[in-house]
Amino acid sequence: MLGTAGLTAALSVYELEQGGVKPQDGPILVTGATGGVGSLAVAILAKAGYQVTAATGKASEADYLKSIGATEVIERAAVTEGSERPMMKTLWAGVVDCVGGEMLAAAIKSTKYGGVVTCCGLVGSIDLPLNVFPFILRGVRLIGIDSAACPMSHRTAVWQKLATEWKFGGLESMVDEIGLDGLEEKFQSMLKGGLKRRGLVNLQ
Ligand SMILES: NC(=O)c1ccc[n+]([C@@H]2O[C@H](COP(=O)([O-])OP(=O)(O)OC[C@H]3O[C@@H](n4cnc5c(N)ncnc54)[C@H](OP(=O)(O)O)[C@@H]3O)[C@@H](O)[C@H]2O)c1
């Protein structure tokens, strides 16, 4: 049920921890929060004791996001508001970004001094419309996440955490069990950015 999205979310949280971001440093922003990686990142961060701000394009899913651990739910547009400016007001101790593009750029511009931002996705865009100010004036660190080729030592450390200190309850509620005939509907919803919950394919 955790799958690649769970590994990717856990690798992202691992990088925040390794980068020294602590729960008392302030909220962590998760973008694309209702998606597979985003929702699992929300749950893992909450279990690890962080305050989580979940950014979503689906206002109707606010209660769901709170039920899996979000402290606060904001609209996607709230993240990018004012992002035409070279720097933005600092809000986040860390960011788990699943979207890329303007959303990632705005998140980096809003990260506090010394914060860590992870980048794993491109559903918004593969481009990053950014300047160097957040890095050279605020010491913000941007870390790329790759679940496909990351070394076994890294994977082992992260799965170990998922099995122990990051093991959160209610995983079943985040998953829809479907048959192969349910895939087409899931794919269409994914392509429209409307996917909610993960699909667990029951091959029988
Ligand atoms: N680097 C890696 O190893 C790795 C591993 C797995 C996945 N990925 C990538 O990570 C990203 C997320 O994967 P996923 O499995 O979570 O995908 P997903 O389940 O399809 O979720 C993506 C979420 O992003 C938001 N979104 C969709 N279109 C958007 C748009 N145009 N602008 C802004 N937000 C948008 C939506 O959430 P809201 O409605 O809540 O905003 C959507 O639910 C994908 O790009 C995927 O390819 C990378």
PDB file of N, CA, C and O in Angstrom, residues 12 15-22 25 92-96 104 107-109 111-119 130 132-144:
ATOM      1  N   SER A  12      11.810  11.913   0.974  1.00  0.00           N
ATOM      2  CA  SER A  12      11.711  13.375   1.109  1.00  0.00           C
ATOM      3  C   SER A  12      11.792  13.787   2.583  1.00  0.00           C
ATOM      4  O   SER A  12      12.546  14.696   2.947  1.00  0.00           O
ATOM      5  N   GLU A  15      15.264  13.436   3.959  1.00  0.00           N
ATOM      6  CA  GLU A  15      16.182  14.536   3.612  1.00  0.00           C
ATOM      7  C   GLU A  15      15.942  15.759   4.493  1.00  0.00           C
ATOM      8  O   GLU A  15      16.892  16.459   4.841  1.00  0.00           O
ATOM      9  N   LEU A  16      14.692  16.002   4.859  1.00  0.00           N
ATOM     10  CA  LEU A  16      14.434  17.124   5.774  1.00  0.00           C
ATOM     11  C   LEU A  16      15.114  16.848   7.113  1.00  0.00           C
ATOM     12  O   LEU A  16      15.806  17.712   7.665  1.00  0.00           O
ATOM     13  N   GLU A  17      14.922  15.633   7.610  1.00  0.00           N
ATOM     14  CA  GLU A  17      15.537  15.261   8.898  1.00  0.00           C
ATOM     15  C   GLU A  17      17.057  15.354   8.823  1.00  0.00           C
ATOM     16  O   GLU A  17      17.702  15.910   9.704  1.00  0.00           O
ATOM     17  N   GLN A  18      17.615  14.765   7.769  1.00  0.00           N
ATOM     18  CA  GLN A  18      19.080  14.777   7.611  1.00  0.00           C
ATOM     19  C   GLN A  18      19.609  16.204   7.478  1.00  0.00           C
ATOM     20  O   GLN A  18      20.745  16.492   7.870  1.00  0.00           O
ATOM     21  N   GLY A  19      18.789  17.081   6.935  1.00  0.00           N
ATOM     22  CA  GLY A  19      19.173  18.485   6.766  1.00  0.00           C
ATOM     23  C   GLY A  19      18.987  19.307   8.028  1.00  0.00           C
ATOM     24  O   GLY A  19      19.195  20.522   8.010  1.00  0.00           O
ATOM     25  N   GLY A  20      18.555  18.647   9.106  1.00  0.00           N
ATOM     26  CA  GLY A  20      18.470  19.330  10.400  1.00  0.00           C
ATOM     27  C   GLY A  20      17.179  20.075  10.643  1.00  0.00           C
ATOM     28  O   GLY A  20      17.081  20.860  11.589  1.00  0.00           O
ATOM     29  N   VAL A  21      16.148  19.848   9.823  1.00  0.00           N
ATOM     30  CA  VAL A  21      14.857  20.513  10.053  1.00  0.00           C
ATOM     31  C   VAL A  21      14.135  19.795  11.189  1.00  0.00           C
ATOM     32  O   VAL A  21      13.909  18.577  11.107  1.00  0.00           O
ATOM     33  N   LYS A  22      13.782  20.546  12.227  1.00  0.00           N
ATOM     34  CA  LYS A  22      13.172  19.941  13.419  1.00  0.00           C
ATOM     35  C   LYS A  22      11.714  20.398  13.546  1.00  0.00           C
ATOM     36  O   LYS A  22      11.365  21.486  13.058  1.00  0.00           O
ATOM     37  N   ASP A  25      10.943  23.946  14.382  1.00  0.00           N
ATOM     38  CA  ASP A  25      11.388  25.020  13.475  1.00  0.00           C
ATOM     39  C   ASP A  25      10.229  25.683  12.737  1.00  0.00           C
ATOM     40  O   ASP A  25      10.404  26.757  12.156  1.00  0.00           O
ATOM     41  N   TRP A  92       7.935  28.608   5.699  1.00  0.00           N
ATOM     42  CA  TRP A  92       8.116  27.164   5.856  1.00  0.00           C
ATOM     43  C   TRP A  92       9.511  26.804   6.379  1.00  0.00           C
ATOM     44  O   TRP A  92      10.514  27.294   5.878  1.00  0.00           O
ATOM     45  N   ALA A  93       9.549  25.887   7.340  1.00  0.00           N
ATOM     46  CA  ALA A  93      10.845  25.357   7.799  1.00  0.00           C
ATOM     47  C   ALA A  93      11.382  24.354   6.782  1.00  0.00           C
ATOM     48  O   ALA A  93      12.591  24.136   6.670  1.00  0.00           O
ATOM     49  N   GLY A  94      10.464  23.734   6.044  1.00  0.00           N
ATOM     50  CA  GLY A  94      10.836  22.770   5.026  1.00  0.00           C
ATOM     51  C   GLY A  94       9.678  22.580   4.073  1.00  0.00           C
ATOM     52  O   GLY A  94       8.542  22.983   4.367  1.00  0.00           O
ATOM     53  N   VAL A  95       9.964  21.984   2.935  1.00  0.00           N
ATOM     54  CA  VAL A  95       8.924  21.761   1.917  1.00  0.00           C
ATOM     55  C   VAL A  95       9.123  20.385   1.297  1.00  0.00           C
ATOM     56  O   VAL A  95      10.252  20.003   0.978  1.00  0.00           O
ATOM     57  N   VAL A  96       8.017  19.653   1.128  1.00  0.00           N
ATOM     58  CA  VAL A  96       8.023  18.444   0.299  1.00  0.00           C
ATOM     59  C   VAL A  96       7.202  18.801  -0.941  1.00  0.00           C
ATOM     60  O   VAL A  96       5.976  18.929  -0.868  1.00  0.00           O
ATOM     61  N   LEU A 104       6.879  25.096  -6.956  1.00  0.00           N
ATOM     62  CA  LEU A 104       8.168  24.830  -6.305  1.00  0.00           C
ATOM     63  C   LEU A 104       8.957  26.127  -6.144  1.00  0.00           C
ATOM     64  O   LEU A 104       9.550  26.373  -5.088  1.00  0.00           O
ATOM     65  N   ALA A 107       7.510  28.053  -3.316  1.00  0.00           N
ATOM     66  CA  ALA A 107       7.807  27.392  -2.043  1.00  0.00           C
ATOM     67  C   ALA A 107       9.245  27.690  -1.613  1.00  0.00           C
ATOM     68  O   ALA A 107       9.509  27.967  -0.431  1.00  0.00           O
ATOM     69  N   ILE A 108      10.166  27.672  -2.566  1.00  0.00           N
ATOM     70  CA  ILE A 108      11.573  27.962  -2.238  1.00  0.00           C
ATOM     71  C   ILE A 108      11.715  29.413  -1.780  1.00  0.00           C
ATOM     72  O   ILE A 108      12.410  29.705  -0.804  1.00  0.00           O
ATOM     73  N   LYS A 109      11.005  30.310  -2.458  1.00  0.00           N
ATOM     74  CA  LYS A 109      11.087  31.738  -2.100  1.00  0.00           C
ATOM     75  C   LYS A 109      10.451  32.026  -0.742  1.00  0.00           C
ATOM     76  O   LYS A 109      10.651  33.098  -0.181  1.00  0.00           O
ATOM     77  N   THR A 111      10.693  29.820   1.887  1.00  0.00           N
ATOM     78  CA  THR A 111      11.298  28.958   2.917  1.00  0.00           C
ATOM     79  C   THR A 111      12.201  29.770   3.836  1.00  0.00           C
ATOM     80  O   THR A 111      12.917  30.664   3.400  1.00  0.00           O
ATOM     81  N   LYS A 112      12.130  29.436   5.122  1.00  0.00           N
ATOM     82  CA  LYS A 112      12.891  30.169   6.135  1.00  0.00           C
ATOM     83  C   LYS A 112      14.390  29.956   5.980  1.00  0.00           C
ATOM     84  O   LYS A 112      14.816  28.983   5.343  1.00  0.00           O
ATOM     85  N   TYR A 113      15.136  30.787   6.649  1.00  0.00           N
ATOM     86  CA  TYR A 113      16.599  30.710   6.592  1.00  0.00           C
ATOM     87  C   TYR A 113      17.077  29.283   6.925  1.00  0.00           C
ATOM     88  O   TYR A 113      16.689  28.708   7.947  1.00  0.00           O
ATOM     89  N   GLY A 114      17.901  28.708   6.052  1.00  0.00           N
ATOM     90  CA  GLY A 114      18.490  27.388   6.325  1.00  0.00           C
ATOM     91  C   GLY A 114      17.549  26.219   6.107  1.00  0.00           C
ATOM     92  O   GLY A 114      17.911  25.079   6.407  1.00  0.00           O
ATOM     93  N   GLY A 115      16.347  26.482   5.596  1.00  0.00           N
ATOM     94  CA  GLY A 115      15.376  25.402   5.406  1.00  0.00           C
ATOM     95  C   GLY A 115      15.741  24.472   4.258  1.00  0.00           C
ATOM     96  O   GLY A 115      16.621  24.758   3.453  1.00  0.00           O
ATOM     97  N   VAL A 116      15.040  23.337   4.226  1.00  0.00           N
ATOM     98  CA  VAL A 116      15.302  22.321   3.202  1.00  0.00           C
ATOM     99  C   VAL A 116      14.029  22.106   2.372  1.00  0.00           C
ATOM    100  O   VAL A 116      12.934  21.960   2.930  1.00  0.00           O
ATOM    101  N   VAL A 117      14.197  22.104   1.057  1.00  0.00           N
ATOM    102  CA  VAL A 117      13.083  21.868   0.127  1.00  0.00           C
ATOM    103  C   VAL A 117      13.425  20.629  -0.686  1.00  0.00           C
ATOM    104  O   VAL A 117      14.519  20.538  -1.254  1.00  0.00           O
ATOM    105  N   THR A 118      12.501  19.683  -0.762  1.00  0.00           N
ATOM    106  CA  THR A 118      12.745  18.519  -1.616  1.00  0.00           C
ATOM    107  C   THR A 118      11.866  18.607  -2.861  1.00  0.00           C
ATOM    108  O   THR A 118      10.748  19.118  -2.822  1.00  0.00           O
ATOM    109  N   CYS A 119      12.399  18.077  -3.951  1.00  0.00           N
ATOM    110  CA  CYS A 119      11.716  18.142  -5.252  1.00  0.00           C
ATOM    111  C   CYS A 119      11.647  16.732  -5.824  1.00  0.00           C
ATOM    112  O   CYS A 119      12.692  16.103  -6.039  1.00  0.00           O
ATOM    113  N   LEU A 130      12.964  30.632 -11.296  1.00  0.00           N
ATOM    114  CA  LEU A 130      13.533  31.009  -9.997  1.00  0.00           C
ATOM    115  C   LEU A 130      14.785  31.853 -10.182  1.00  0.00           C
ATOM    116  O   LEU A 130      15.379  31.880 -11.256  1.00  0.00           O
ATOM    117  N   VAL A 132      18.501  33.137  -7.773  1.00  0.00           N
ATOM    118  CA  VAL A 132      19.391  32.507  -6.783  1.00  0.00           C
ATOM    119  C   VAL A 132      19.248  33.105  -5.371  1.00  0.00           C
ATOM    120  O   VAL A 132      19.874  32.601  -4.432  1.00  0.00           O
ATOM    121  N   PHE A 133      18.440  34.157  -5.203  1.00  0.00           N
ATOM    122  CA  PHE A 133      18.365  34.825  -3.897  1.00  0.00           C
ATOM    123  C   PHE A 133      18.074  33.880  -2.708  1.00  0.00           C
ATOM    124  O   PHE A 133      18.724  33.971  -1.676  1.00  0.00           O
ATOM    125  N   PRO A 134      17.075  32.973  -2.833  1.00  0.00           N
ATOM    126  CA  PRO A 134      16.787  32.127  -1.663  1.00  0.00           C
ATOM    127  C   PRO A 134      17.999  31.297  -1.220  1.00  0.00           C
ATOM    128  O   PRO A 134      18.156  30.998  -0.041  1.00  0.00           O
ATOM    129  N   PHE A 135      18.860  30.957  -2.185  1.00  0.00           N
ATOM    130  CA  PHE A 135      20.026  30.130  -1.862  1.00  0.00           C
ATOM    131  C   PHE A 135      21.154  30.965  -1.272  1.00  0.00           C
ATOM    132  O   PHE A 135      21.791  30.557  -0.296  1.00  0.00           O
ATOM    133  N   ILE A 136      21.383  32.167  -1.847  1.00  0.00           N
ATOM    134  CA  ILE A 136      22.556  32.930  -1.399  1.00  0.00           C
ATOM    135  C   ILE A 136      22.230  33.919  -0.283  1.00  0.00           C
ATOM    136  O   ILE A 136      23.130  34.388   0.403  1.00  0.00           O
ATOM    137  N   LEU A 137      20.940  34.241  -0.089  1.00  0.00           N
ATOM    138  CA  LEU A 137      20.597  35.166   0.999  1.00  0.00           C
ATOM    139  C   LEU A 137      19.969  34.456   2.192  1.00  0.00           C
ATOM    140  O   LEU A 137      19.985  34.967   3.311  1.00  0.00           O
ATOM    141  N   ARG A 138      19.375  33.279   1.949  1.00  0.00           N
ATOM    142  CA  ARG A 138      18.706  32.575   3.063  1.00  0.00           C
ATOM    143  C   ARG A 138      19.286  31.180   3.303  1.00  0.00           C
ATOM    144  O   ARG A 138      18.796  30.449   4.171  1.00  0.00           O
ATOM    145  N   GLY A 139      20.254  30.780   2.510  1.00  0.00           N
ATOM    146  CA  GLY A 139      20.873  29.464   2.730  1.00  0.00           C
ATOM    147  C   GLY A 139      19.908  28.306   2.559  1.00  0.00           C
ATOM    148  O   GLY A 139      20.081  27.228   3.134  1.00  0.00           O
ATOM    149  N   VAL A 140      18.873  28.522   1.756  1.00  0.00           N
ATOM    150  CA  VAL A 140      17.895  27.452   1.510  1.00  0.00           C
ATOM    151  C   VAL A 140      18.571  26.342   0.697  1.00  0.00           C
ATOM    152  O   VAL A 140      19.387  26.606  -0.184  1.00  0.00           O
ATOM    153  N   ARG A 141      18.227  25.087   1.026  1.00  0.00           N
ATOM    154  CA  ARG A 141      18.815  23.950   0.305  1.00  0.00           C
ATOM    155  C   ARG A 141      17.720  23.202  -0.469  1.00  0.00           C
ATOM    156  O   ARG A 141      16.690  22.866   0.106  1.00  0.00           O
ATOM    157  N   LEU A 142      17.999  22.958  -1.739  1.00  0.00           N
ATOM    158  CA  LEU A 142      17.055  22.241  -2.603  1.00  0.00           C
ATOM    159  C   LEU A 142      17.627  20.857  -2.882  1.00  0.00           C
ATOM    160  O   LEU A 142      18.742  20.735  -3.390  1.00  0.00           O
ATOM    161  N   ILE A 143      16.858  19.819  -2.524  1.00  0.00           N
ATOM    162  CA  ILE A 143      17.367  18.449  -2.659  1.00  0.00           C
ATOM    163  C   ILE A 143      16.470  17.664  -3.617  1.00  0.00           C
ATOM    164  O   ILE A 143      15.247  17.614  -3.435  1.00  0.00           O
ATOM    165  N   GLY A 144      17.090  17.039  -4.592  1.00  0.00           N
ATOM    166  CA  GLY A 144      16.343  16.204  -5.532  1.00  0.00           C
ATOM    167  C   GLY A 144      16.102  14.815  -4.952  1.00  0.00           C
ATOM    168  O   GLY A 144      16.952  14.269  -4.246  1.00  0.00           O
TER     169      GLY A 144
END
